[in-house]
PDB file of C-alpha atoms in Angstrom:
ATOM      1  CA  UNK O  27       0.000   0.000   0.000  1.00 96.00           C
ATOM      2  CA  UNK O  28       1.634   3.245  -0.944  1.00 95.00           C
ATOM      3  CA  UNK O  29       1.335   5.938   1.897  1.00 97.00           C
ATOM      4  CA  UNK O  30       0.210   9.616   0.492  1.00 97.00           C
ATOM      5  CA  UNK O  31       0.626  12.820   2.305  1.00 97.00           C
ATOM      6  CA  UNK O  32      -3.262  13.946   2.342  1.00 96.00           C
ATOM      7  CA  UNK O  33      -1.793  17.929   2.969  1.00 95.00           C
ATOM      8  CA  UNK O  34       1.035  17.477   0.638  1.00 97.00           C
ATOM      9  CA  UNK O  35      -2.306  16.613  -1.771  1.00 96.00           C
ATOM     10  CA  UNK O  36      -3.132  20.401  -1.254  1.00 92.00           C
ATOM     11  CA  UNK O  37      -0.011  22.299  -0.869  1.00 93.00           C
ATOM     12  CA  UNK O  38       2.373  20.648  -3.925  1.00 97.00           C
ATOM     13  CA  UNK O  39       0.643  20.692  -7.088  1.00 97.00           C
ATOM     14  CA  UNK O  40       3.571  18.391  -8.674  1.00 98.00           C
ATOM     15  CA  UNK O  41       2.623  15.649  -5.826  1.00 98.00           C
ATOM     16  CA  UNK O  42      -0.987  16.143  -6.499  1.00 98.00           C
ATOM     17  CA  UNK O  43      -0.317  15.778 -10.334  1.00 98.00           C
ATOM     18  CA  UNK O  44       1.223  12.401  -9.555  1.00 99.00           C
ATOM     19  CA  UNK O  45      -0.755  10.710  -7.216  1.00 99.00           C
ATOM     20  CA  UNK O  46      -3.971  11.736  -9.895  1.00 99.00           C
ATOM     21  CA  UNK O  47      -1.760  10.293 -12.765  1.00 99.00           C
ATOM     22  CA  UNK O  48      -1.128   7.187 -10.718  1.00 99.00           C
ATOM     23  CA  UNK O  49      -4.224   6.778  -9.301  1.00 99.00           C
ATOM     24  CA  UNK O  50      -5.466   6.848 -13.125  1.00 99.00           C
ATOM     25  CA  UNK O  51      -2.826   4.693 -14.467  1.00 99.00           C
ATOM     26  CA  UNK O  52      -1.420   7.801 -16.820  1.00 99.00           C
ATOM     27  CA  UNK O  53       1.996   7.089 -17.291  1.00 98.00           C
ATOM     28  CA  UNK O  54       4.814   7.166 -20.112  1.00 98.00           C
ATOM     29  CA  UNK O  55       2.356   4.789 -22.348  1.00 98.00           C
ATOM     30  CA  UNK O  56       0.195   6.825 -23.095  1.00 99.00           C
ATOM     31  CA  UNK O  57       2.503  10.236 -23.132  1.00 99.00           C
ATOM     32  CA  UNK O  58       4.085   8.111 -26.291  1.00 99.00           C
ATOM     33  CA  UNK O  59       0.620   7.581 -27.444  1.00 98.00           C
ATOM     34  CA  UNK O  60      -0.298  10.951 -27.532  1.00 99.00           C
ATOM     35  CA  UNK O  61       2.865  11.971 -29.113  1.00 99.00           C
ATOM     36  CA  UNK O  62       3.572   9.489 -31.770  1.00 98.00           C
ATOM     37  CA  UNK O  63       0.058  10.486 -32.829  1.00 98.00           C
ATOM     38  CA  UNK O  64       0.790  14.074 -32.893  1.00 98.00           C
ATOM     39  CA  UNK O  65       1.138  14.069 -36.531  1.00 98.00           C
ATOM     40  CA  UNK O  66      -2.648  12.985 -36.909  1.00 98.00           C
ATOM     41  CA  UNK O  67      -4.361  14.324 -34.115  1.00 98.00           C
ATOM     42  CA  UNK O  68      -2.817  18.406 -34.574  1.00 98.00           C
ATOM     43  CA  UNK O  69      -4.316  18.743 -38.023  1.00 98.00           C
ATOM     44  CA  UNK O  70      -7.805  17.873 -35.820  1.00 98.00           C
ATOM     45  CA  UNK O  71      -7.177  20.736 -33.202  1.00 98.00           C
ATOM     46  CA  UNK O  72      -9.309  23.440 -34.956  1.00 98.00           C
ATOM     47  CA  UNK O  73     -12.501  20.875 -35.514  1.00 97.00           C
ATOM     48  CA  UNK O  74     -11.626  20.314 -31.607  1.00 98.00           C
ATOM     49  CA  UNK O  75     -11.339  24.192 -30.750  1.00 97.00           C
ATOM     50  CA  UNK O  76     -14.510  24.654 -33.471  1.00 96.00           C
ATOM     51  CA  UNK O  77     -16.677  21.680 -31.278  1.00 97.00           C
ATOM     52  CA  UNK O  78     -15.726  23.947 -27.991  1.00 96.00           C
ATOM     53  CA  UNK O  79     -16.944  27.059 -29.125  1.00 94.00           C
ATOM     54  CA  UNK O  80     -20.072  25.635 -31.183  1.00 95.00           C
ATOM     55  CA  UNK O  81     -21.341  24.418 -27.597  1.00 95.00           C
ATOM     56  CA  UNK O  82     -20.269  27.192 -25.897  1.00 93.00           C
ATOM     57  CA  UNK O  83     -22.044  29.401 -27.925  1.00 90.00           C
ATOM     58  CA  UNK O  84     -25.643  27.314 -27.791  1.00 93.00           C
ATOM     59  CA  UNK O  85     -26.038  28.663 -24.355  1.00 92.00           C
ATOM     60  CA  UNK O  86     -26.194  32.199 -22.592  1.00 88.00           C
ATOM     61  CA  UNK O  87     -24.397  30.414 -19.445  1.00 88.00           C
ATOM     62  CA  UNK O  88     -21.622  29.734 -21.304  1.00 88.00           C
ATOM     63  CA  UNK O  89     -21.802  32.281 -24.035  1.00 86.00           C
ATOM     64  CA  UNK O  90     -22.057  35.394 -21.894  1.00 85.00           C
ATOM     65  CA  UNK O  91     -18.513  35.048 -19.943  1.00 82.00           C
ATOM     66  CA  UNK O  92     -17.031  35.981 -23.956  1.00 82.00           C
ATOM     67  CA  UNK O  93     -18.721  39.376 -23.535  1.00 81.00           C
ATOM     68  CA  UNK O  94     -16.538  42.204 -21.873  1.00 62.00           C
ATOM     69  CA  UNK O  95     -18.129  43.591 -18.899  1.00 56.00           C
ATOM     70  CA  UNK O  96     -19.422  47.608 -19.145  1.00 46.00           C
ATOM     71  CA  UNK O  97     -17.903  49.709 -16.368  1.00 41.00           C
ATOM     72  CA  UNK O  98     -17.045  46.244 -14.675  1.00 49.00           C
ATOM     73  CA  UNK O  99     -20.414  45.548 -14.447  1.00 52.00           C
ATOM     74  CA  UNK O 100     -22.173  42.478 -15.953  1.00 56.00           C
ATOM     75  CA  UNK O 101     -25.461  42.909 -18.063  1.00 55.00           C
ATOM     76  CA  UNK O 102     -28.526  41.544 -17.320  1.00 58.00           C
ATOM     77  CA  UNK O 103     -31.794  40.851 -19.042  1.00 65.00           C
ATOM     78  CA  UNK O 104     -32.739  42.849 -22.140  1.00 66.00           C
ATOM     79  CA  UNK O 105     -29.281  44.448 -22.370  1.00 70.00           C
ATOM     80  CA  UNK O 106     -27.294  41.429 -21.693  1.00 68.00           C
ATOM     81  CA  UNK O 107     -29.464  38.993 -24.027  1.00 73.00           C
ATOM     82  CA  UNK O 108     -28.793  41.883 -26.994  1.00 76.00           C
ATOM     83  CA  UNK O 109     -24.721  41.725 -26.174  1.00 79.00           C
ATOM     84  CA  UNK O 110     -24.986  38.065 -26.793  1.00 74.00           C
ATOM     85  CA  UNK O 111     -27.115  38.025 -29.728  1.00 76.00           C
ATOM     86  CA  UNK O 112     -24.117  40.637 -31.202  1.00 77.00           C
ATOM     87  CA  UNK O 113     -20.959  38.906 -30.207  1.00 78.00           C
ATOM     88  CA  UNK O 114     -20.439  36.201 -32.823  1.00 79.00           C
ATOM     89  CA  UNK O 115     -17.607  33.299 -33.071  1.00 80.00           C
ATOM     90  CA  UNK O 116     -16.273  35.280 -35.663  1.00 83.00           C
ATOM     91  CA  UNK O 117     -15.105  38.630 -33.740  1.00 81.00           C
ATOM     92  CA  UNK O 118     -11.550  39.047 -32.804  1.00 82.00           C
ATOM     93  CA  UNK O 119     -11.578  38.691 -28.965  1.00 81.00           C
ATOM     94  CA  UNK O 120     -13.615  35.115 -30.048  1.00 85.00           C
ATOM     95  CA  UNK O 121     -10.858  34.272 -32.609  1.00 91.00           C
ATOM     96  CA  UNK O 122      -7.983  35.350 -29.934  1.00 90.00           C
ATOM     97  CA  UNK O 123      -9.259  32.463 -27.416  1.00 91.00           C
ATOM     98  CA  UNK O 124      -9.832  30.002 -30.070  1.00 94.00           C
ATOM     99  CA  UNK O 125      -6.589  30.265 -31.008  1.00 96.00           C
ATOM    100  CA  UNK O 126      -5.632  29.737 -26.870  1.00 95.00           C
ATOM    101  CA  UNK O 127      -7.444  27.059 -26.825  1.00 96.00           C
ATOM    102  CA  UNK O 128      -5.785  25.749 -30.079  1.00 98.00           C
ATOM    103  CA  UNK O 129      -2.335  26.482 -28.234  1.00 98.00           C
ATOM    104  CA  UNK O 130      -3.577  24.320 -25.458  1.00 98.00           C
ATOM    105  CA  UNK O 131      -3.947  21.666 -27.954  1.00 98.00           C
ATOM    106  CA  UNK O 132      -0.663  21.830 -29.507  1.00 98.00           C
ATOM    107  CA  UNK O 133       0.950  21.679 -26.226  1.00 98.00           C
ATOM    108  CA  UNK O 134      -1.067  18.774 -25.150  1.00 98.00           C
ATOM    109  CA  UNK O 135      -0.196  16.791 -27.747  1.00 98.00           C
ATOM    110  CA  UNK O 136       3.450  18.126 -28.750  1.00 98.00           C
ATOM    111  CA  UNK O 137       5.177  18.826 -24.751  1.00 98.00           C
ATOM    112  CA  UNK O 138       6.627  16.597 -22.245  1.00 98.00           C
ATOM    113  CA  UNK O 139       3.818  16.148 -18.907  1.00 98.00           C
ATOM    114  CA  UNK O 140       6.737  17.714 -16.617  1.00 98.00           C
ATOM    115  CA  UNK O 141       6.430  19.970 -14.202  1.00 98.00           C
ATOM    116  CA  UNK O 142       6.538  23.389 -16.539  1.00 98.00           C
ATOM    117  CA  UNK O 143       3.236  21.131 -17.974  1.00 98.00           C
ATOM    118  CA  UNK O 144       1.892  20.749 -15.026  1.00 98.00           C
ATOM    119  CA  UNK O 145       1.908  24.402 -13.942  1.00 97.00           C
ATOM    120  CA  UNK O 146       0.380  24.967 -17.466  1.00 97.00           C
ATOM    121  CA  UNK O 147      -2.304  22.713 -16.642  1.00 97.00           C
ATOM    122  CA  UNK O 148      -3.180  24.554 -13.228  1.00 96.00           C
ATOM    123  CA  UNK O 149      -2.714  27.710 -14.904  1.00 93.00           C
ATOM    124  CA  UNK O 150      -6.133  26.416 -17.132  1.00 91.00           C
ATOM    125  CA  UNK O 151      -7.486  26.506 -13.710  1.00 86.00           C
ATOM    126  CA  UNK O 152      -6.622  29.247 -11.846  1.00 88.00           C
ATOM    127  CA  UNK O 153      -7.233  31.846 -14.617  1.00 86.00           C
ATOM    128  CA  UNK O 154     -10.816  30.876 -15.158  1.00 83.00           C
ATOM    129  CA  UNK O 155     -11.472  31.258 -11.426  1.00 77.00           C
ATOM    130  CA  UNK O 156     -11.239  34.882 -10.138  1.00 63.00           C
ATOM    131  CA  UNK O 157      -9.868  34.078  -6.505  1.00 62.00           C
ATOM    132  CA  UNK O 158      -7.322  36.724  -7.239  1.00 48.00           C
ATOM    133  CA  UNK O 159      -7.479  40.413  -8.883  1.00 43.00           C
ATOM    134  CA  UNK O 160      -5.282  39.256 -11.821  1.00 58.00           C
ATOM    135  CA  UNK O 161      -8.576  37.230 -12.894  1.00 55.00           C
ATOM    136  CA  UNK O 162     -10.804  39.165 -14.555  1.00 65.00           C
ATOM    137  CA  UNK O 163     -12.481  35.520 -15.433  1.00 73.00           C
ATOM    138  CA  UNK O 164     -14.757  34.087 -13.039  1.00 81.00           C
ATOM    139  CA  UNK O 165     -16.111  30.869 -15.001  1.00 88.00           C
ATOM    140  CA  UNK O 166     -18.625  28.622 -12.878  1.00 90.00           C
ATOM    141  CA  UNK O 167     -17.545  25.246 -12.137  1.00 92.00           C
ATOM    142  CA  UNK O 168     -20.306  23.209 -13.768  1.00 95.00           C
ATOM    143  CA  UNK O 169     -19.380  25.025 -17.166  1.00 94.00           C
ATOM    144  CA  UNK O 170     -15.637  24.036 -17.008  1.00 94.00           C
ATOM    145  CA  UNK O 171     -16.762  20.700 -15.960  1.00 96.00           C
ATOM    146  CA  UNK O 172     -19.027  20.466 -19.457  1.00 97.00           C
ATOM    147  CA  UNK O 173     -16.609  22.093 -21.371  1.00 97.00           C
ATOM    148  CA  UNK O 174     -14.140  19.070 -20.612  1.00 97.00           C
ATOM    149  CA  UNK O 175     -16.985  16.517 -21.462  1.00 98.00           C
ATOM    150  CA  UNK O 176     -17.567  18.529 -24.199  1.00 98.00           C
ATOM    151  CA  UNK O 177     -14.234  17.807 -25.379  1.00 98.00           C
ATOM    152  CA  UNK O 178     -13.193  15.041 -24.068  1.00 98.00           C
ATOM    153  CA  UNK O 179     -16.173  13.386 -26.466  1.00 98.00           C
ATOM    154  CA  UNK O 180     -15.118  15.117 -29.523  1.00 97.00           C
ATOM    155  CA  UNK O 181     -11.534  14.174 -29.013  1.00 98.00           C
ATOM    156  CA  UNK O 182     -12.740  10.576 -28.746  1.00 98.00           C
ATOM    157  CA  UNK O 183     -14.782  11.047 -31.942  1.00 98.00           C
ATOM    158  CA  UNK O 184     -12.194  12.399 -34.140  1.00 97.00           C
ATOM    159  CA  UNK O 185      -9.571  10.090 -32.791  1.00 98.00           C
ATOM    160  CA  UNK O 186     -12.192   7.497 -34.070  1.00 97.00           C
ATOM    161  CA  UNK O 187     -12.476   8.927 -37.121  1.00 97.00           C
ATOM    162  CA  UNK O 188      -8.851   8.371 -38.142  1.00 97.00           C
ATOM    163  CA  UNK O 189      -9.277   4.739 -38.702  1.00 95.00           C
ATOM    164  CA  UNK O 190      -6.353   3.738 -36.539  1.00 98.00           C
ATOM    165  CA  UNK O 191      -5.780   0.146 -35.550  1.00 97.00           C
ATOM    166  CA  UNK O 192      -8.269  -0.795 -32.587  1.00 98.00           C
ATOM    167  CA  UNK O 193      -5.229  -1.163 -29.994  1.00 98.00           C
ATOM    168  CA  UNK O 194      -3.731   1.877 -31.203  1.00 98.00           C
ATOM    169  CA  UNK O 195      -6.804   3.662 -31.599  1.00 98.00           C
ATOM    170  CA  UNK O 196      -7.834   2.404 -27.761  1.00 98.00           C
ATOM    171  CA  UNK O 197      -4.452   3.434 -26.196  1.00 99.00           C
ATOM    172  CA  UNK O 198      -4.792   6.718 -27.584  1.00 99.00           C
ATOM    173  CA  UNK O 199      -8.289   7.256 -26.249  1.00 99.00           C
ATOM    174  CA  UNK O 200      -7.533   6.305 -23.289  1.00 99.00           C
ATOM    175  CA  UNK O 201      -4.353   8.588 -22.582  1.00 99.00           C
ATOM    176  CA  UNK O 202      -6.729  11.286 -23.862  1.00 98.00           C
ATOM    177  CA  UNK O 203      -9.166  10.701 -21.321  1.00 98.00           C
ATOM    178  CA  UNK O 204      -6.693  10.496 -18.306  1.00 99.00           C
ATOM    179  CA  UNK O 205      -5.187  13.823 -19.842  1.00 99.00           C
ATOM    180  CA  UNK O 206      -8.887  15.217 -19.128  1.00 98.00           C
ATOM    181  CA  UNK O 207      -9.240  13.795 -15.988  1.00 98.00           C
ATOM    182  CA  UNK O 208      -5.819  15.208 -14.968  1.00 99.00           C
ATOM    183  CA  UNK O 209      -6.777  18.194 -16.340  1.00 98.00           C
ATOM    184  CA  UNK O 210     -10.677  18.313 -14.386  1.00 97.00           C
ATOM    185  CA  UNK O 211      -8.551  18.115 -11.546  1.00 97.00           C
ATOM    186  CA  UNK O 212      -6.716  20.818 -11.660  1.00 96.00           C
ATOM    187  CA  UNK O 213      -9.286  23.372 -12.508  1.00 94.00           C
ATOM    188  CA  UNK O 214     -11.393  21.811  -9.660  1.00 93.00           C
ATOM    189  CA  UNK O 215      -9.141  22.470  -7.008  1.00 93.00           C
ATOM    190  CA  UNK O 216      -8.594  25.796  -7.838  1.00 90.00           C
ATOM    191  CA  UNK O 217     -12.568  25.899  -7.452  1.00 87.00           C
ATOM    192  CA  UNK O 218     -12.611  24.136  -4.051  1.00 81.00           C
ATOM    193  CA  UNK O 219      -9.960  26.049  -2.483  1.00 70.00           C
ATOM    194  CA  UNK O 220     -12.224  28.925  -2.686  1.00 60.00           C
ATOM    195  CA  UNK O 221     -14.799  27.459  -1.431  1.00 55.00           C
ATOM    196  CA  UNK O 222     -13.108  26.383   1.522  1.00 60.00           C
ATOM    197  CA  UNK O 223     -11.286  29.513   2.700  1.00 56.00           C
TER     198      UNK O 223
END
């Protein structure tokens, strides 16, 4: 039985990183997965950055944290429903976070899982919550937790869609899914830190 520091959980985001990726089974498998694919799965990332922003902009919830806020002050009703019916996918403050997202991607599938990864992969965290003044994001948790459903089933889909072998095709859903997980993780506990203090 391996002993883990509960605190340490909390307090070293490294440790965290690796008990999750243990506890999950995500190891150097399926980092070479992910990478030897890299050549078939980057020309997918803009249908993958496309799926995002095609759900995110079928709902207000998700929808309305693209809109700046007036004076620092959201909108609501009538106003706000007429921002979102004007801000399209196709405006540039849209196109600059598709092309984050697309970024995200790229590392994803390109980077070593180290530890300048893993403070990449809280970063995705911390920035959507606003528990600090350098947020000006303040994304609810049940719409980062879609989000990563969201694309956690189109990656699967496209993946599928390359006609890979079934035990390569497998492997590579699977790391996939463990990179989501990993990834759910660490914009959770940016979430229930917050809620805590």
């Amino acid at each position: 039985m391996k002993n883990i520091d509960e605190r340490r959980l909390e307090s070293d985001i490294e440790y965290r990183f690796a008990y999750v990726a243990d506890y999950i089974g995500f190891g150097d498998d399926d980092v070479r997965a992910i990478h030897e694919a890299a050549p078939l799965t980057l020309p997918l990332v803009p249908k993958i950055v496309d799926a995002a922003y095609e759900a995110f902009h079928r709902y207000d919830a998700t929808w309305r944290h693209f809109l700046s806020r007036q004076q620092g002050k959201p909108d609501f009703g009538a106003a706000l429903e007429r921002r979102l019916k004007e801000l399209t996918p196709d405006q540039a403050m849209v196109k600059t976070r598709k092309h984050s997202l697309g970024r995200y991607f790229h590392r994803l599938m390109t980077e070593p899982y180290d530890a300048a990864m893993i403070q990449y992969m809280d970063a995705m965290g911390r920035i959507h919550k606003a528990e600090s003044h350098r947020s000006r994001l303040d994304i609810p948790l049940v719409h980062m937790n879609a989000f990563l459903g969201q694309v956690t089933d189109a990656v699967t889909g496209l993946i599928h869609g390359l006609e890979l072998d079934p035990k390569r095709e497998l492997a590579l859903v699977r790391a996939y899914t463990k990179v989501m997980w990993l990834q759910n993780d660490l914009v959770a506990r940016h979430y229930l830190r917050l809620a805590e203090s």
